PDB file of C-alpha atoms in Angstrom:
ATOM      1  CA  MET A 300      -3.651 -31.246 -39.375  1.00  0.00           C
ATOM      2  CA  PRO A 301      -2.678 -29.784 -35.991  1.00  0.00           C
ATOM      3  CA  SER A 302       0.983 -30.064 -35.058  1.00  0.00           C
ATOM      4  CA  GLU A 303       0.559 -30.282 -31.272  1.00  0.00           C
ATOM      5  CA  ARG A 304       0.412 -33.604 -29.449  1.00  0.00           C
ATOM      6  CA  HIS A 305      -1.893 -34.614 -26.686  1.00  0.00           C
ATOM      7  CA  PRO A 306       0.142 -36.307 -23.946  1.00  0.00           C
ATOM      8  CA  ALA A 307      -2.906 -37.460 -21.788  1.00  0.00           C
ATOM      9  CA  ALA A 308      -4.656 -39.144 -24.704  1.00  0.00           C
ATOM     10  CA  ARG A 309      -4.303 -43.036 -24.342  1.00  0.00           C
ATOM     11  CA  TYR A 310      -6.921 -45.141 -25.827  1.00  0.00           C
ATOM     12  CA  VAL A 311      -7.799 -48.700 -26.717  1.00  0.00           C
ATOM     13  CA  VAL A 312      -9.464 -49.209 -30.021  1.00  0.00           C
ATOM     14  CA  THR A 313     -11.677 -52.139 -30.311  1.00  0.00           C
ATOM     15  CA  GLY A 314     -14.514 -53.274 -32.703  1.00  0.00           C
ATOM     16  CA  THR A 315     -17.896 -54.835 -32.768  1.00  0.00           C
ATOM     17  CA  ASP A 316     -16.449 -57.526 -34.990  1.00  0.00           C
ATOM     18  CA  THR A 317     -13.661 -58.275 -37.342  1.00  0.00           C
ATOM     19  CA  ASP A 318     -13.160 -56.115 -40.414  1.00  0.00           C
ATOM     20  CA  VAL A 319     -15.280 -53.174 -39.191  1.00  0.00           C
ATOM     21  CA  GLY A 320     -12.499 -50.679 -39.956  1.00  0.00           C
ATOM     22  CA  LYS A 321     -10.766 -50.287 -36.576  1.00  0.00           C
ATOM     23  CA  THR A 322      -7.325 -50.319 -38.021  1.00  0.00           C
ATOM     24  CA  VAL A 323      -8.054 -47.431 -40.371  1.00  0.00           C
ATOM     25  CA  PHE A 324      -9.757 -45.586 -37.522  1.00  0.00           C
ATOM     26  CA  ALA A 325      -6.736 -46.325 -35.217  1.00  0.00           C
ATOM     27  CA  ALA A 326      -4.398 -44.930 -37.871  1.00  0.00           C
ATOM     28  CA  ALA A 327      -6.522 -41.769 -38.224  1.00  0.00           C
ATOM     29  CA  LEU A 328      -6.768 -41.276 -34.519  1.00  0.00           C
ATOM     30  CA  ALA A 329      -3.004 -41.826 -34.098  1.00  0.00           C
ATOM     31  CA  GLN A 330      -2.206 -39.418 -36.739  1.00  0.00           C
ATOM     32  CA  ALA A 331      -4.547 -36.718 -35.319  1.00  0.00           C
ATOM     33  CA  LEU A 332      -3.114 -37.159 -31.833  1.00  0.00           C
ATOM     34  CA  GLY A 333       0.481 -37.540 -32.841  1.00  0.00           C
ATOM     35  CA  ALA A 334       0.354 -40.848 -30.844  1.00  0.00           C
ATOM     36  CA  ALA A 335       2.365 -43.992 -30.830  1.00  0.00           C
ATOM     37  CA  TYR A 336       0.418 -47.018 -32.104  1.00  0.00           C
ATOM     38  CA  TRP A 337       0.652 -50.493 -30.614  1.00  0.00           C
ATOM     39  CA  LYS A 338      -0.890 -53.737 -31.884  1.00  0.00           C
ATOM     40  CA  PRO A 339       0.117 -56.294 -29.204  1.00  0.00           C
ATOM     41  CA  VAL A 340      -1.014 -59.444 -31.027  1.00  0.00           C
ATOM     42  CA  GLN A 341      -1.066 -59.852 -34.777  1.00  0.00           C
ATOM     43  CA  ALA A 342      -2.613 -63.040 -36.132  1.00  0.00           C
ATOM     44  CA  GLY A 343      -2.084 -63.481 -39.789  1.00  0.00           C
ATOM     45  CA  THR A 344      -1.589 -60.891 -42.598  1.00  0.00           C
ATOM     46  CA  ASP A 345      -3.398 -59.626 -45.588  1.00  0.00           C
ATOM     47  CA  GLU A 346      -2.895 -60.673 -49.170  1.00  0.00           C
ATOM     48  CA  ALA A 347       0.134 -58.399 -49.509  1.00  0.00           C
ATOM     49  CA  GLY A 348       1.637 -59.904 -46.435  1.00  0.00           C
ATOM     50  CA  GLN A 349       0.969 -56.861 -44.264  1.00  0.00           C
ATOM     51  CA  GLY A 350      -0.205 -56.816 -40.726  1.00  0.00           C
ATOM     52  CA  ASP A 351      -2.256 -54.020 -39.131  1.00  0.00           C
ATOM     53  CA  ALA A 352       0.907 -52.200 -37.920  1.00  0.00           C
ATOM     54  CA  ASP A 353       1.991 -52.038 -41.552  1.00  0.00           C
ATOM     55  CA  VAL A 354      -1.199 -50.625 -42.507  1.00  0.00           C
ATOM     56  CA  VAL A 355      -0.948 -47.988 -39.883  1.00  0.00           C
ATOM     57  CA  ALA A 356       2.487 -47.105 -40.958  1.00  0.00           C
ATOM     58  CA  ARG A 357       1.367 -46.608 -44.506  1.00  0.00           C
ATOM     59  CA  LEU A 358      -1.549 -44.438 -43.542  1.00  0.00           C
ATOM     60  CA  THR A 359       0.374 -42.109 -41.090  1.00  0.00           C
ATOM     61  CA  ASP A 360       3.309 -39.758 -41.070  1.00  0.00           C
ATOM     62  CA  SER A 361       6.266 -41.285 -39.338  1.00  0.00           C
ATOM     63  CA  SER A 362       7.253 -37.846 -37.947  1.00  0.00           C
ATOM     64  CA  ARG A 363       4.014 -37.817 -35.985  1.00  0.00           C
ATOM     65  CA  VAL A 364       3.213 -41.556 -35.420  1.00  0.00           C
ATOM     66  CA  THR A 365       5.524 -44.100 -33.886  1.00  0.00           C
ATOM     67  CA  VAL A 366       4.615 -47.630 -34.658  1.00  0.00           C
ATOM     68  CA  LEU A 367       5.716 -49.732 -31.739  1.00  0.00           C
ATOM     69  CA  PRO A 368       6.734 -53.417 -32.189  1.00  0.00           C
ATOM     70  CA  GLY A 369       4.051 -55.856 -31.123  1.00  0.00           C
ATOM     71  CA  ALA A 370       4.342 -58.585 -28.578  1.00  0.00           C
ATOM     72  CA  TYR A 371       3.355 -61.458 -30.809  1.00  0.00           C
ATOM     73  CA  HIS A 372       3.281 -61.999 -34.502  1.00  0.00           C
ATOM     74  CA  LEU A 373       1.261 -65.114 -35.248  1.00  0.00           C
ATOM     75  CA  ALA A 374       1.200 -66.785 -38.691  1.00  0.00           C
ATOM     76  CA  THR A 375      -2.226 -68.203 -38.644  1.00  0.00           C
ATOM     77  CA  PRO A 376      -5.050 -65.767 -39.627  1.00  0.00           C
ATOM     78  CA  CYS A 377      -7.676 -66.591 -36.978  1.00  0.00           C
ATOM     79  CA  SER A 378      -8.554 -65.769 -33.367  1.00  0.00           C
ATOM     80  CA  PRO A 379      -5.334 -65.175 -31.449  1.00  0.00           C
ATOM     81  CA  HIS A 380      -5.947 -68.027 -29.012  1.00  0.00           C
ATOM     82  CA  ARG A 381      -6.274 -70.582 -31.789  1.00  0.00           C
ATOM     83  CA  ALA A 382      -3.498 -69.008 -33.948  1.00  0.00           C
ATOM     84  CA  ALA A 383      -1.155 -69.262 -30.919  1.00  0.00           C
ATOM     85  CA  GLU A 384      -2.066 -72.886 -30.396  1.00  0.00           C
ATOM     86  CA  ILE A 385      -1.623 -73.704 -34.083  1.00  0.00           C
ATOM     87  CA  ASP A 386       1.768 -71.886 -34.149  1.00  0.00           C
ATOM     88  CA  GLY A 387       2.941 -73.501 -30.897  1.00  0.00           C
ATOM     89  CA  VAL A 388       3.070 -70.258 -28.982  1.00  0.00           C
ATOM     90  CA  GLY A 389       2.000 -69.527 -25.429  1.00  0.00           C
ATOM     91  CA  ILE A 390       0.676 -65.940 -24.943  1.00  0.00           C
ATOM     92  CA  ASP A 391       2.320 -64.618 -21.768  1.00  0.00           C
ATOM     93  CA  PRO A 392       0.128 -62.002 -20.068  1.00  0.00           C
ATOM     94  CA  SER A 393       3.151 -60.141 -18.767  1.00  0.00           C
ATOM     95  CA  ARG A 394       4.290 -59.535 -22.443  1.00  0.00           C
ATOM     96  CA  LEU A 395       0.964 -57.715 -22.893  1.00  0.00           C
ATOM     97  CA  ASP A 396       1.775 -54.969 -20.335  1.00  0.00           C
ATOM     98  CA  LEU A 397       1.439 -51.546 -21.896  1.00  0.00           C
ATOM     99  CA  PRO A 398       4.663 -50.346 -23.620  1.00  0.00           C
ATOM    100  CA  ALA A 399       6.695 -47.855 -21.658  1.00  0.00           C
ATOM    101  CA  HIS A 400       5.902 -44.787 -23.737  1.00  0.00           C
ATOM    102  CA  ASP A 401       5.505 -41.228 -22.654  1.00  0.00           C
ATOM    103  CA  GLY A 402       2.770 -39.419 -24.514  1.00  0.00           C
ATOM    104  CA  PRO A 403      -0.295 -40.278 -26.399  1.00  0.00           C
ATOM    105  CA  LEU A 404      -1.064 -43.939 -27.171  1.00  0.00           C
ATOM    106  CA  VAL A 405      -3.420 -45.826 -29.430  1.00  0.00           C
ATOM    107  CA  VAL A 406      -3.646 -49.638 -28.643  1.00  0.00           C
ATOM    108  CA  GLU A 407      -5.571 -51.808 -31.110  1.00  0.00           C
ATOM    109  CA  GLY A 408      -7.250 -54.961 -30.151  1.00  0.00           C
ATOM    110  CA  ALA A 409      -8.369 -57.806 -32.509  1.00  0.00           C
ATOM    111  CA  GLY A 410     -11.870 -58.493 -33.742  1.00  0.00           C
ATOM    112  CA  GLY A 411     -14.481 -57.866 -31.031  1.00  0.00           C
ATOM    113  CA  VAL A 412     -14.378 -57.387 -27.251  1.00  0.00           C
ATOM    114  CA  LEU A 413     -14.802 -61.021 -26.417  1.00  0.00           C
ATOM    115  CA  VAL A 414     -12.179 -62.477 -28.795  1.00  0.00           C
ATOM    116  CA  PRO A 415     -10.126 -65.016 -26.791  1.00  0.00           C
ATOM    117  CA  LEU A 416      -6.440 -64.430 -26.066  1.00  0.00           C
ATOM    118  CA  ASP A 417      -6.204 -67.853 -24.613  1.00  0.00           C
ATOM    119  CA  ARG A 418      -8.689 -70.444 -23.219  1.00  0.00           C
ATOM    120  CA  GLN A 419      -9.221 -68.309 -20.119  1.00  0.00           C
ATOM    121  CA  ARG A 420      -9.004 -64.666 -21.096  1.00  0.00           C
ATOM    122  CA  THR A 421     -10.711 -62.440 -23.643  1.00  0.00           C
ATOM    123  CA  TYR A 422      -9.536 -59.033 -24.968  1.00  0.00           C
ATOM    124  CA  ALA A 423     -12.018 -57.384 -22.588  1.00  0.00           C
ATOM    125  CA  ASP A 424     -10.271 -58.875 -19.659  1.00  0.00           C
ATOM    126  CA  GLN A 425      -7.051 -57.450 -20.989  1.00  0.00           C
ATOM    127  CA  PHE A 426      -8.677 -54.098 -21.490  1.00  0.00           C
ATOM    128  CA  ALA A 427      -9.624 -54.185 -17.794  1.00  0.00           C
ATOM    129  CA  ARG A 428      -6.050 -54.875 -16.843  1.00  0.00           C
ATOM    130  CA  TRP A 429      -4.816 -51.940 -18.970  1.00  0.00           C
ATOM    131  CA  GLY A 430      -7.273 -49.511 -17.404  1.00  0.00           C
ATOM    132  CA  LEU A 431      -7.499 -47.202 -20.470  1.00  0.00           C
ATOM    133  CA  PRO A 432     -10.738 -45.794 -21.966  1.00  0.00           C
ATOM    134  CA  VAL A 433     -11.957 -47.859 -24.911  1.00  0.00           C
ATOM    135  CA  VAL A 434     -13.223 -46.506 -28.258  1.00  0.00           C
ATOM    136  CA  ILE A 435     -15.675 -48.940 -29.963  1.00  0.00           C
ATOM    137  CA  VAL A 436     -15.508 -48.864 -33.785  1.00  0.00           C
ATOM    138  CA  ALA A 437     -18.837 -50.102 -35.206  1.00  0.00           C
ATOM    139  CA  ARG A 438     -20.297 -50.305 -38.724  1.00  0.00           C
ATOM    140  CA  THR A 439     -23.289 -48.301 -39.649  1.00  0.00           C
ATOM    141  CA  ALA A 440     -24.826 -51.255 -41.462  1.00  0.00           C
ATOM    142  CA  LEU A 441     -27.654 -53.499 -40.498  1.00  0.00           C
ATOM    143  CA  GLY A 442     -26.992 -55.335 -37.176  1.00  0.00           C
ATOM    144  CA  THR A 443     -24.834 -52.543 -35.752  1.00  0.00           C
ATOM    145  CA  ILE A 444     -27.269 -51.664 -32.852  1.00  0.00           C
ATOM    146  CA  ASN A 445     -27.228 -55.261 -31.477  1.00  0.00           C
ATOM    147  CA  HIS A 446     -23.534 -55.732 -31.878  1.00  0.00           C
ATOM    148  CA  THR A 447     -22.594 -52.349 -30.406  1.00  0.00           C
ATOM    149  CA  LEU A 448     -24.930 -52.500 -27.409  1.00  0.00           C
ATOM    150  CA  LEU A 449     -23.636 -56.022 -26.596  1.00  0.00           C
ATOM    151  CA  SER A 450     -20.037 -54.771 -26.705  1.00  0.00           C
ATOM    152  CA  ILE A 451     -20.792 -51.816 -24.423  1.00  0.00           C
ATOM    153  CA  GLU A 452     -22.404 -54.179 -21.916  1.00  0.00           C
ATOM    154  CA  ALA A 453     -19.555 -56.525 -22.052  1.00  0.00           C
ATOM    155  CA  LEU A 454     -17.048 -53.827 -21.442  1.00  0.00           C
ATOM    156  CA  ARG A 455     -19.033 -52.101 -18.582  1.00  0.00           C
ATOM    157  CA  ALA A 456     -19.540 -55.465 -16.901  1.00  0.00           C
ATOM    158  CA  ARG A 457     -15.781 -55.553 -16.419  1.00  0.00           C
ATOM    159  CA  GLY A 458     -15.644 -51.846 -15.112  1.00  0.00           C
ATOM    160  CA  ILE A 459     -14.144 -50.624 -18.357  1.00  0.00           C
ATOM    161  CA  SER A 460     -14.592 -47.080 -19.365  1.00  0.00           C
ATOM    162  CA  VAL A 461     -16.309 -46.695 -22.834  1.00  0.00           C
ATOM    163  CA  HIS A 462     -15.077 -43.387 -24.244  1.00  0.00           C
ATOM    164  CA  GLY A 463     -17.412 -43.511 -27.096  1.00  0.00           C
ATOM    165  CA  VAL A 464     -18.321 -45.127 -30.541  1.00  0.00           C
ATOM    166  CA  ALA A 465     -16.737 -44.232 -33.738  1.00  0.00           C
ATOM    167  CA  PHE A 466     -18.838 -45.323 -36.722  1.00  0.00           C
ATOM    168  CA  ILE A 467     -17.564 -46.499 -40.092  1.00  0.00           C
ATOM    169  CA  GLY A 468     -19.616 -46.375 -43.339  1.00  0.00           C
ATOM    170  CA  ASP A 469     -22.490 -44.560 -44.813  1.00  0.00           C
ATOM    171  CA  SER A 470     -24.596 -42.156 -42.612  1.00  0.00           C
ATOM    172  CA  VAL A 471     -27.411 -43.878 -40.769  1.00  0.00           C
ATOM    173  CA  PRO A 472     -28.417 -41.270 -38.298  1.00  0.00           C
ATOM    174  CA  ASP A 473     -31.134 -43.358 -36.452  1.00  0.00           C
ATOM    175  CA  SER A 474     -28.871 -46.253 -35.762  1.00  0.00           C
ATOM    176  CA  GLU A 475     -26.095 -43.960 -34.477  1.00  0.00           C
ATOM    177  CA  GLU A 476     -28.576 -42.036 -32.368  1.00  0.00           C
ATOM    178  CA  THR A 477     -30.169 -45.192 -31.007  1.00  0.00           C
ATOM    179  CA  ILE A 478     -26.853 -46.646 -29.941  1.00  0.00           C
ATOM    180  CA  ALA A 479     -25.769 -43.364 -28.314  1.00  0.00           C
ATOM    181  CA  ALA A 480     -29.143 -43.075 -26.382  1.00  0.00           C
ATOM    182  CA  MET A 481     -29.725 -46.734 -25.362  1.00  0.00           C
ATOM    183  CA  GLY A 482     -25.964 -47.267 -24.702  1.00  0.00           C
ATOM    184  CA  ALA A 483     -25.580 -43.999 -22.819  1.00  0.00           C
ATOM    185  CA  VAL A 484     -22.487 -43.592 -24.777  1.00  0.00           C
ATOM    186  CA  ARG A 485     -20.876 -40.663 -26.652  1.00  0.00           C
ATOM    187  CA  ARG A 486     -21.284 -40.699 -30.455  1.00  0.00           C
ATOM    188  CA  LEU A 487     -17.756 -39.525 -31.460  1.00  0.00           C
ATOM    189  CA  GLY A 488     -18.305 -39.291 -35.161  1.00  0.00           C
ATOM    190  CA  ARG A 489     -18.106 -41.191 -38.435  1.00  0.00           C
ATOM    191  CA  LEU A 490     -15.575 -42.163 -41.096  1.00  0.00           C
ATOM    192  CA  PRO A 491     -17.086 -42.791 -44.557  1.00  0.00           C
ATOM    193  CA  HIS A 492     -15.732 -45.459 -46.682  1.00  0.00           C
ATOM    194  CA  LEU A 493     -13.054 -43.948 -48.883  1.00  0.00           C
ATOM    195  CA  ASP A 494     -12.649 -44.900 -52.623  1.00  0.00           C
ATOM    196  CA  HIS A 495      -8.984 -44.342 -52.213  1.00  0.00           C
ATOM    197  CA  LEU A 496      -7.679 -45.191 -48.922  1.00  0.00           C
ATOM    198  CA  GLU A 497      -4.409 -43.135 -48.537  1.00  0.00           C
ATOM    199  CA  ARG A 498      -2.959 -40.893 -45.835  1.00  0.00           C
ATOM    200  CA  ALA A 499      -4.124 -37.437 -46.990  1.00  0.00           C
ATOM    201  CA  ALA A 500      -7.640 -38.574 -47.656  1.00  0.00           C
ATOM    202  CA  LEU A 501      -7.951 -40.351 -44.311  1.00  0.00           C
ATOM    203  CA  ALA A 502      -6.673 -37.349 -42.401  1.00  0.00           C
ATOM    204  CA  ILE A 503      -9.256 -35.058 -44.135  1.00  0.00           C
ATOM    205  CA  ALA A 504     -12.007 -37.548 -43.581  1.00  0.00           C
ATOM    206  CA  PHE A 505     -11.139 -37.778 -39.792  1.00  0.00           C
ATOM    207  CA  ALA A 506     -10.981 -34.065 -39.441  1.00  0.00           C
ATOM    208  CA  ARG A 507     -14.336 -33.650 -41.107  1.00  0.00           C
ATOM    209  CA  GLY A 508     -16.056 -36.542 -39.149  1.00  0.00           C
ATOM    210  CA  PHE A 509     -14.672 -36.057 -35.599  1.00  0.00           C
ATOM    211  CA  ASP A 510     -13.896 -33.291 -33.106  1.00  0.00           C
ATOM    212  CA  LEU A 511     -10.321 -33.792 -31.904  1.00  0.00           C
ATOM    213  CA  ALA A 512     -11.191 -32.113 -28.671  1.00  0.00           C
ATOM    214  CA  ASP A 513     -13.328 -35.301 -27.792  1.00  0.00           C
ATOM    215  CA  PHE A 514      -9.947 -37.159 -27.532  1.00  0.00           C
ATOM    216  CA  ALA A 515      -7.716 -34.595 -26.109  1.00  0.00           C
ATOM    217  CA  ALA A 516      -7.766 -36.046 -22.602  1.00  0.00           C
TER     218      ALA A 516
END
C-alpha cells in the first residue's frame, strides 16, 4: 500500500441502492488515498450496534485514515428523512457543510442518490451543494444497468460531476461495459465479494481491482 497521500482527492461515494457495498468501497478508497472519512448522517446500526463509520474504522489503519464525527446519528434504521422524523430531529442543512479538513476526503451518502434528507431535499441535492465529484458504487448483479444509468442521469441533471462507477461483485463484463458506454462514464474497477472481510484482504482487493491514479486528483 503506498504511503503517500493525495491532497487533491476529495470524493462523494454514493450507491445505486442500499446495501450495494459503498461503505466497504469507501473504506478501501480512504485507506488507499490516506483520506479522512465522513458519514454526515447515520440512520440505524447493524446487529452489532455499529454504524458505517465504525465499519470503516475497523477496515482501515488509523495512522492513514481519520474517521471524522458525523453530524447526525439517528436511531431508526430507515431513510434519513423518516428516521429524523421518528427520532424528533430536524436535519439542519448548515450542519451538513463539508468538514474543515485539509487533504483527501471521502464522504459517504446513504442508499441511492435520491434518498430524501427531508421532505424537500435529496442526497443528490446535497451533493450538488458540496460540489465534489461523485463515485457511484453499483452491483454487478441483474438490474444494475437500469439502476446505474438512472443514478447517472439524476446526478447530471443537477450538474454533478460523475467521476466514475465502482462495481461490487462477480465479474459481469457486458453489464459493466454497457454502463460505461451508455452512461459515458468511467469504469473505475471492481471489488469482488470477500469471504473474510478484513483490512488486509480489502486493501489487496482494491489494489488489484482499481488503479489508484484514477483517484489521484
